[in-house]
Amino acid sequence: MHSRRDFIKTTGLATLAVTAHGSLLAGTQNHSSIFPDKGPSIRKISIFAAGGSFYRFIGPNAYDERPKGIKGNPRKIVLTELSDGTQGIGTLGYRPLTEEVLKTVKTLIGRDIFSLYTWSGETISGVSREMEALFFDATYAWVESALLDAIGRLRQAPVWKLFGSSVRNSIDPYDGTMYFEDIASQTDVQIIAKIAKRIKSDGYRAIKIKLGRPDKWLPGDAGVMRDIEAFIALREAVGNNFNLMADANNGYRDKFEQAVKMLKACAPYNMYFIEELF
């Protein structure tokens, strides 16, 4: 069994074998959905590693063994190819990619891609009943991003438009590269402020910073205080009209009182949200 970090590090490319028709994944229930038309079938699903570089050196997060660096880990890419040559691209999820998982995903081969969903005219209204066991399970759900991308290409529309009209004119993307740069550089939180100003000048209007230093990089109250100092430095660098979020990567597990201390100290500096405290 491979972890998501280990899979394909040395293999380079793993292609799921093509079969004539895939079996149904969750029983044989029929549904009365009206498809927009008959679509091409899924011919091949490939999984491969794609290299690349970050735009700057990236530090570690709460669970890392070392800084991400410039190269980081290769991204695991999912490529769906349809019978008419249309391709769709997505990314692999966080769950282990086992032989059993690959066997299940192979059952998609040969399926009409439009039949995976229920439709209301040109709009996806839901997942077909036989696909619920696949798409609603995080073990397999990663494959859906590449499938939806292929449908979007067939429809010559962005994926969001497959689900209906827009509910807003735009969204603000956030920068998620603010890791433990102070730890990596063995300096203080002023490096956080310096990088934040660069991110803001790049045009971003929000940043999600990594917290959770007390887990192992600065155990105890020293890590809590550094998290607080880093968040305050970040706020002071970007000003008030700027959303700041945080991701602790479970860095406060079994540290409830320290988590409360950190949150109370950061509250005056308007933390929009925090995820994965525990």
mmCIF file of C-alpha atoms in Angstrom:
data_model
loop_
_atom_site.group_PDB
_atom_site.id
_atom_site.type_symbol
_atom_site.label_atom_id
_atom_site.label_comp_id
_atom_site.label_asym_id
_atom_site.label_seq_id
_atom_site.Cartn_x
_atom_site.Cartn_y
_atom_site.Cartn_z
ATOM 1 C CA MET A 1 0.000 0.000 0.000
ATOM 2 C CA HIS A 2 1.332 3.417 -0.954
ATOM 3 C CA SER A 3 0.669 6.649 0.839
ATOM 4 C CA ARG A 4 -0.347 9.656 -1.233
ATOM 5 C CA ARG A 5 3.198 11.021 -0.833
ATOM 6 C CA ASP A 6 4.940 7.816 -1.861
ATOM 7 C CA PHE A 7 2.789 6.709 -4.765
ATOM 8 C CA ILE A 8 4.414 7.184 -8.182
ATOM 9 C CA LYS A 9 7.551 8.826 -6.752
ATOM 10 C CA THR A 10 9.578 6.200 -8.558
ATOM 11 C CA THR A 11 7.159 4.836 -11.136
ATOM 12 C CA GLY A 12 6.589 8.013 -13.119
ATOM 13 C CA LEU A 13 3.369 6.892 -14.812
ATOM 14 C CA ALA A 14 0.599 4.471 -13.908
ATOM 15 C CA THR A 15 -2.192 3.920 -16.417
ATOM 16 C CA LEU A 16 -5.433 2.156 -15.600
ATOM 17 C CA ALA A 17 -6.113 -0.635 -18.074
ATOM 18 C CA VAL A 18 -8.878 -0.166 -20.601
ATOM 19 C CA THR A 19 -11.749 -2.664 -20.453
ATOM 20 C CA ALA A 20 -14.795 -2.966 -22.649
ATOM 21 C CA HIS A 21 -17.351 -1.980 -20.038
ATOM 22 C CA GLY A 22 -17.194 -1.140 -16.336
ATOM 23 C CA SER A 23 -19.558 -2.733 -13.826
ATOM 24 C CA LEU A 24 -21.955 -0.634 -11.776
ATOM 25 C CA LEU A 25 -20.510 0.544 -8.481
ATOM 26 C CA ALA A 26 -23.486 0.564 -6.136
ATOM 27 C CA GLY A 27 -26.147 -1.831 -7.264
ATOM 28 C CA THR A 28 -28.246 -1.717 -10.391
ATOM 29 C CA GLN A 29 -30.914 0.873 -9.535
ATOM 30 C CA ASN A 30 -32.402 2.636 -12.514
ATOM 31 C CA HIS A 31 -33.025 6.372 -12.480
ATOM 32 C CA SER A 32 -35.284 8.528 -14.630
ATOM 33 C CA SER A 33 -32.806 11.294 -15.368
ATOM 34 C CA ILE A 34 -32.986 12.971 -18.744
ATOM 35 C CA PHE A 35 -29.506 13.274 -20.253
ATOM 36 C CA PRO A 36 -28.762 16.173 -22.607
ATOM 37 C CA ASP A 37 -27.659 13.602 -25.199
ATOM 38 C CA LYS A 38 -25.560 10.483 -25.406
ATOM 39 C CA GLY A 39 -21.971 11.314 -24.633
ATOM 40 C CA PRO A 40 -18.639 9.701 -25.466
ATOM 41 C CA SER A 41 -17.456 6.850 -23.274
ATOM 42 C CA ILE A 42 -14.508 6.913 -20.877
ATOM 43 C CA ARG A 43 -11.594 5.276 -22.674
ATOM 44 C CA LYS A 44 -8.708 5.690 -20.261
ATOM 45 C CA ILE A 45 -7.843 7.106 -16.839
ATOM 46 C CA SER A 46 -4.184 7.832 -16.188
ATOM 47 C CA ILE A 47 -2.394 8.863 -13.019
ATOM 48 C CA PHE A 48 1.042 10.427 -13.195
ATOM 49 C CA ALA A 49 3.434 12.685 -11.337
ATOM 50 C CA ALA A 50 4.025 16.212 -12.624
ATOM 51 C CA GLY A 51 7.064 18.108 -11.446
ATOM 52 C CA GLY A 52 7.419 21.836 -11.008
ATOM 53 C CA SER A 53 8.686 24.550 -8.725
ATOM 54 C CA PHE A 54 7.125 26.927 -6.234
ATOM 55 C CA TYR A 55 7.538 30.608 -6.966
ATOM 56 C CA ARG A 56 9.682 30.913 -3.836
ATOM 57 C CA PHE A 57 11.154 28.786 -1.063
ATOM 58 C CA ILE A 58 8.372 27.340 1.134
ATOM 59 C CA GLY A 59 8.873 26.424 4.792
ATOM 60 C CA PRO A 60 7.397 23.455 6.704
ATOM 61 C CA ASN A 61 3.953 23.115 8.248
ATOM 62 C CA ALA A 62 2.952 21.451 11.524
ATOM 63 C CA TYR A 63 3.415 17.865 10.357
ATOM 64 C CA ASP A 64 6.263 18.223 7.852
ATOM 65 C CA GLU A 65 9.629 16.644 8.496
ATOM 66 C CA ARG A 66 11.428 19.398 6.610
ATOM 67 C CA PRO A 67 10.674 22.572 4.632
ATOM 68 C CA LYS A 68 8.875 22.158 1.317
ATOM 69 C CA GLY A 69 11.715 24.006 -0.395
ATOM 70 C CA ILE A 70 11.510 25.070 -4.014
ATOM 71 C CA LYS A 71 10.661 21.770 -5.668
ATOM 72 C CA GLY A 72 8.274 20.339 -3.100
ATOM 73 C CA ASN A 73 6.631 16.991 -3.871
ATOM 74 C CA PRO A 74 5.495 16.165 -7.418
ATOM 75 C CA ARG A 75 1.780 16.701 -7.895
ATOM 76 C CA LYS A 76 -0.243 13.590 -8.661
ATOM 77 C CA ILE A 77 -2.330 14.348 -11.754
ATOM 78 C CA VAL A 78 -5.394 12.443 -12.979
ATOM 79 C CA LEU A 79 -6.049 12.491 -16.739
ATOM 80 C CA THR A 80 -9.323 11.207 -18.194
ATOM 81 C CA GLU A 81 -9.488 10.478 -21.920
ATOM 82 C CA LEU A 82 -12.811 9.940 -23.694
ATOM 83 C CA SER A 83 -13.595 7.919 -26.813
ATOM 84 C CA ASP A 84 -13.751 11.086 -28.932
ATOM 85 C CA GLY A 85 -10.315 12.248 -27.743
ATOM 86 C CA THR A 86 -11.566 14.796 -25.201
ATOM 87 C CA GLN A 87 -9.402 14.966 -22.078
ATOM 88 C CA GLY A 88 -10.073 16.141 -18.546
ATOM 89 C CA ILE A 89 -7.519 16.901 -15.847
ATOM 90 C CA GLY A 90 -7.758 16.743 -12.044
ATOM 91 C CA THR A 91 -5.573 15.992 -9.046
ATOM 92 C CA LEU A 92 -5.235 12.974 -6.782
ATOM 93 C CA GLY A 93 -6.725 13.157 -3.298
ATOM 94 C CA TYR A 94 -5.253 12.513 0.126
ATOM 95 C CA ARG A 95 -6.354 8.906 0.625
ATOM 96 C CA PRO A 96 -3.988 5.984 -0.093
ATOM 97 C CA LEU A 97 -4.084 4.757 -3.671
ATOM 98 C CA THR A 98 -4.339 0.972 -3.241
ATOM 99 C CA GLU A 99 -4.880 -1.824 -5.734
ATOM 100 C CA GLU A 100 -8.476 -2.064 -4.520
ATOM 101 C CA VAL A 101 -9.014 1.626 -5.214
ATOM 102 C CA LEU A 102 -7.562 1.280 -8.711
ATOM 103 C CA LYS A 103 -9.751 -1.764 -9.349
ATOM 104 C CA THR A 104 -12.863 0.191 -8.389
ATOM 105 C CA VAL A 105 -11.943 3.242 -10.463
ATOM 106 C CA LYS A 106 -11.377 0.982 -13.473
ATOM 107 C CA THR A 107 -15.084 0.160 -13.474
ATOM 108 C CA LEU A 108 -15.662 3.629 -14.945
ATOM 109 C CA ILE A 109 -13.972 2.564 -18.173
ATOM 110 C CA GLY A 110 -16.527 2.236 -20.959
ATOM 111 C CA ARG A 111 -19.205 4.316 -19.253
ATOM 112 C CA ASP A 112 -21.032 7.097 -21.091
ATOM 113 C CA ILE A 113 -19.644 10.124 -19.255
ATOM 114 C CA PHE A 114 -23.001 11.915 -19.217
ATOM 115 C CA SER A 115 -24.608 8.902 -17.513
ATOM 116 C CA LEU A 116 -22.587 9.515 -14.345
ATOM 117 C CA TYR A 117 -24.889 12.409 -13.432
ATOM 118 C CA THR A 118 -28.555 13.312 -13.413
ATOM 119 C CA TRP A 119 -29.489 16.274 -15.565
ATOM 120 C CA SER A 120 -32.049 19.018 -15.831
ATOM 121 C CA GLY A 121 -31.634 20.107 -19.426
ATOM 122 C CA GLU A 122 -28.034 21.253 -19.785
ATOM 123 C CA THR A 123 -27.455 21.457 -16.019
ATOM 124 C CA ILE A 124 -26.176 18.738 -13.693
ATOM 125 C CA SER A 125 -28.811 18.212 -11.009
ATOM 126 C CA GLY A 126 -27.099 15.427 -9.070
ATOM 127 C CA VAL A 127 -25.057 12.243 -9.126
ATOM 128 C CA SER A 128 -26.646 9.162 -10.697
ATOM 129 C CA ARG A 129 -27.593 6.637 -8.034
ATOM 130 C CA GLU A 130 -25.048 4.023 -9.093
ATOM 131 C CA MET A 131 -22.257 6.614 -8.769
ATOM 132 C CA GLU A 132 -23.082 7.753 -5.226
ATOM 133 C CA ALA A 133 -20.882 5.085 -3.615
ATOM 134 C CA LEU A 134 -17.946 6.316 -5.675
ATOM 135 C CA PHE A 135 -18.299 10.086 -5.745
ATOM 136 C CA PHE A 136 -19.462 10.444 -2.117
ATOM 137 C CA ASP A 137 -16.514 8.444 -0.741
ATOM 138 C CA ALA A 138 -13.270 10.391 -0.283
ATOM 139 C CA THR A 139 -11.322 7.233 -1.112
ATOM 140 C CA TYR A 140 -12.432 7.508 -4.733
ATOM 141 C CA ALA A 141 -13.921 10.995 -5.129
ATOM 142 C CA TRP A 142 -10.679 12.456 -6.513
ATOM 143 C CA VAL A 143 -11.468 10.951 -9.909
ATOM 144 C CA GLU A 144 -14.521 13.208 -10.293
ATOM 145 C CA SER A 145 -12.504 16.385 -10.881
ATOM 146 C CA ALA A 146 -11.022 14.993 -14.085
ATOM 147 C CA LEU A 147 -14.418 13.682 -15.220
ATOM 148 C CA LEU A 148 -16.128 17.036 -14.674
ATOM 149 C CA ASP A 149 -13.304 18.807 -16.475
ATOM 150 C CA ALA A 150 -13.877 16.527 -19.477
ATOM 151 C CA ILE A 151 -17.627 17.275 -19.438
ATOM 152 C CA GLY A 152 -16.858 20.992 -19.270
ATOM 153 C CA ARG A 153 -14.642 20.677 -22.324
ATOM 154 C CA LEU A 154 -17.378 18.773 -24.162
ATOM 155 C CA ARG A 155 -19.876 21.486 -23.285
ATOM 156 C CA GLN A 156 -17.324 24.246 -23.957
ATOM 157 C CA ALA A 157 -18.148 25.692 -20.544
ATOM 158 C CA PRO A 158 -16.308 26.130 -17.240
ATOM 159 C CA VAL A 159 -17.132 23.370 -14.757
ATOM 160 C CA TRP A 160 -19.056 25.677 -12.419
ATOM 161 C CA LYS A 161 -21.463 26.507 -15.231
ATOM 162 C CA LEU A 162 -22.455 22.845 -15.484
ATOM 163 C CA PHE A 163 -24.257 23.327 -12.160
ATOM 164 C CA GLY A 164 -26.244 26.452 -13.012
ATOM 165 C CA SER A 165 -25.961 30.209 -13.091
ATOM 166 C CA SER A 166 -23.359 32.135 -11.127
ATOM 167 C CA VAL A 167 -24.301 33.512 -7.715
ATOM 168 C CA ARG A 168 -21.584 36.180 -7.669
ATOM 169 C CA ASN A 169 -19.593 38.147 -10.194
ATOM 170 C CA SER A 170 -16.177 37.185 -8.863
ATOM 171 C CA ILE A 171 -14.269 35.613 -5.987
ATOM 172 C CA ASP A 172 -11.012 36.625 -4.343
ATOM 173 C CA PRO A 173 -8.330 33.924 -4.534
ATOM 174 C CA TYR A 174 -6.078 33.605 -1.508
ATOM 175 C CA ASP A 175 -2.387 32.848 -1.246
ATOM 176 C CA GLY A 176 -1.759 29.648 0.717
ATOM 177 C CA THR A 177 2.048 29.592 0.696
ATOM 178 C CA MET A 178 2.704 31.236 4.078
ATOM 179 C CA TYR A 179 4.251 28.328 5.970
ATOM 180 C CA PHE A 180 6.710 28.355 8.889
ATOM 181 C CA GLU A 181 9.154 30.623 7.085
ATOM 182 C CA ASP A 182 10.620 31.839 10.379
ATOM 183 C CA ILE A 183 11.466 28.260 11.349
ATOM 184 C CA ALA A 184 12.966 27.456 7.969
ATOM 185 C CA SER A 185 15.154 30.566 7.926
ATOM 186 C CA GLN A 186 15.925 30.454 11.669
ATOM 187 C CA THR A 187 14.898 34.091 11.958
ATOM 188 C CA ASP A 188 11.954 35.897 13.542
ATOM 189 C CA VAL A 189 8.463 36.737 12.319
ATOM 190 C CA GLN A 190 9.627 39.747 10.334
ATOM 191 C CA ILE A 191 10.178 37.354 7.445
ATOM 192 C CA ILE A 192 6.423 36.649 7.613
ATOM 193 C CA ALA A 193 5.746 40.377 7.241
ATOM 194 C CA LYS A 194 8.197 40.691 4.356
ATOM 195 C CA ILE A 195 6.653 37.829 2.396
ATOM 196 C CA ALA A 196 3.123 39.065 3.158
ATOM 197 C CA LYS A 197 3.867 42.418 1.587
ATOM 198 C CA ARG A 198 5.154 40.677 -1.520
ATOM 199 C CA ILE A 199 2.009 38.543 -1.709
ATOM 200 C CA LYS A 200 -0.188 41.606 -1.392
ATOM 201 C CA SER A 201 1.761 43.399 -4.108
ATOM 202 C CA ASP A 202 1.151 40.371 -6.360
ATOM 203 C CA GLY A 203 -2.545 41.238 -6.213
ATOM 204 C CA TYR A 204 -3.923 38.793 -3.653
ATOM 205 C CA ARG A 205 -6.564 40.054 -1.259
ATOM 206 C CA ALA A 206 -6.338 37.213 1.264
ATOM 207 C CA ILE A 207 -3.721 34.915 2.813
ATOM 208 C CA LYS A 208 -4.039 31.618 4.652
ATOM 209 C CA ILE A 209 -1.142 31.194 7.049
ATOM 210 C CA LYS A 210 0.073 27.920 8.530
ATOM 211 C CA LEU A 211 -0.022 27.757 12.334
ATOM 212 C CA GLY A 212 0.562 24.875 14.749
ATOM 213 C CA ARG A 213 4.192 25.373 15.704
ATOM 214 C CA PRO A 214 3.741 23.904 19.231
ATOM 215 C CA ASP A 215 3.163 20.434 17.792
ATOM 216 C CA LYS A 216 6.852 19.749 17.196
ATOM 217 C CA TRP A 217 8.751 22.700 15.715
ATOM 218 C CA LEU A 218 8.546 24.836 18.873
ATOM 219 C CA PRO A 219 6.993 22.620 21.561
ATOM 220 C CA GLY A 220 5.037 24.163 24.401
ATOM 221 C CA ASP A 221 4.229 27.808 25.001
ATOM 222 C CA ALA A 222 7.128 28.942 22.824
ATOM 223 C CA GLY A 223 5.283 27.602 19.775
ATOM 224 C CA VAL A 224 2.005 29.173 20.872
ATOM 225 C CA MET A 225 3.633 32.558 21.281
ATOM 226 C CA ARG A 226 5.357 32.256 17.902
ATOM 227 C CA ASP A 227 2.031 31.446 16.234
ATOM 228 C CA ILE A 228 0.513 34.538 17.828
ATOM 229 C CA GLU A 229 3.451 36.742 16.852
ATOM 230 C CA ALA A 230 3.371 35.416 13.285
ATOM 231 C CA PHE A 231 -0.321 36.163 12.872
ATOM 232 C CA ILE A 232 0.002 39.669 14.330
ATOM 233 C CA ALA A 233 3.000 40.382 12.082
ATOM 234 C CA LEU A 234 0.976 39.186 9.119
ATOM 235 C CA ARG A 235 -1.953 41.475 9.950
ATOM 236 C CA GLU A 236 0.268 44.489 10.501
ATOM 237 C CA ALA A 237 1.997 43.863 7.160
ATOM 238 C CA VAL A 238 -1.155 43.684 5.019
ATOM 239 C CA GLY A 239 -3.452 46.129 6.840
ATOM 240 C CA ASN A 240 -7.131 45.799 7.652
ATOM 241 C CA ASN A 241 -8.857 45.515 4.267
ATOM 242 C CA PHE A 242 -7.464 42.034 3.729
ATOM 243 C CA ASN A 243 -8.791 38.609 4.779
ATOM 244 C CA LEU A 244 -6.520 36.428 6.878
ATOM 245 C CA MET A 245 -7.214 32.765 7.498
ATOM 246 C CA ALA A 246 -5.207 30.065 9.244
ATOM 247 C CA ASP A 247 -4.592 26.324 8.945
ATOM 248 C CA ALA A 248 -3.075 24.573 11.946
ATOM 249 C CA ASN A 249 -2.709 21.115 10.333
ATOM 250 C CA ASN A 250 -3.738 19.513 13.651
ATOM 251 C CA GLY A 251 -0.880 21.309 15.371
ATOM 252 C CA TYR A 252 -3.002 21.847 18.499
ATOM 253 C CA ARG A 253 -4.071 18.254 18.994
ATOM 254 C CA ASP A 254 -4.260 17.486 22.736
ATOM 255 C CA LYS A 255 -3.513 21.183 23.382
ATOM 256 C CA PHE A 256 -6.976 22.644 23.927
ATOM 257 C CA GLU A 257 -5.957 25.310 26.433
ATOM 258 C CA GLN A 258 -3.089 26.455 24.237
ATOM 259 C CA ALA A 259 -5.448 26.633 21.251
ATOM 260 C CA VAL A 260 -7.846 28.856 23.211
ATOM 261 C CA LYS A 261 -4.938 31.049 24.281
ATOM 262 C CA MET A 262 -3.826 31.457 20.670
ATOM 263 C CA LEU A 263 -7.335 32.219 19.402
ATOM 264 C CA LYS A 264 -8.016 34.811 22.083
ATOM 265 C CA ALA A 265 -4.729 36.565 21.361
ATOM 266 C CA CYS A 266 -5.405 36.607 17.593
ATOM 267 C CA ALA A 267 -9.068 37.659 17.885
ATOM 268 C CA PRO A 268 -8.368 41.423 17.914
ATOM 269 C CA TYR A 269 -6.532 40.985 14.600
ATOM 270 C CA ASN A 270 -9.590 39.651 12.769
ATOM 271 C CA MET A 271 -8.901 36.035 11.848
ATOM 272 C CA TYR A 272 -11.522 35.182 9.213
ATOM 273 C CA PHE A 273 -11.411 31.447 9.915
ATOM 274 C CA ILE A 274 -9.100 28.694 11.136
ATOM 275 C CA GLU A 275 -9.150 25.053 10.121
ATOM 276 C CA GLU A 276 -7.748 21.797 11.520
ATOM 277 C CA LEU A 277 -6.886 22.957 15.016
ATOM 278 C CA PHE A 278 -7.170 19.384 16.235
#
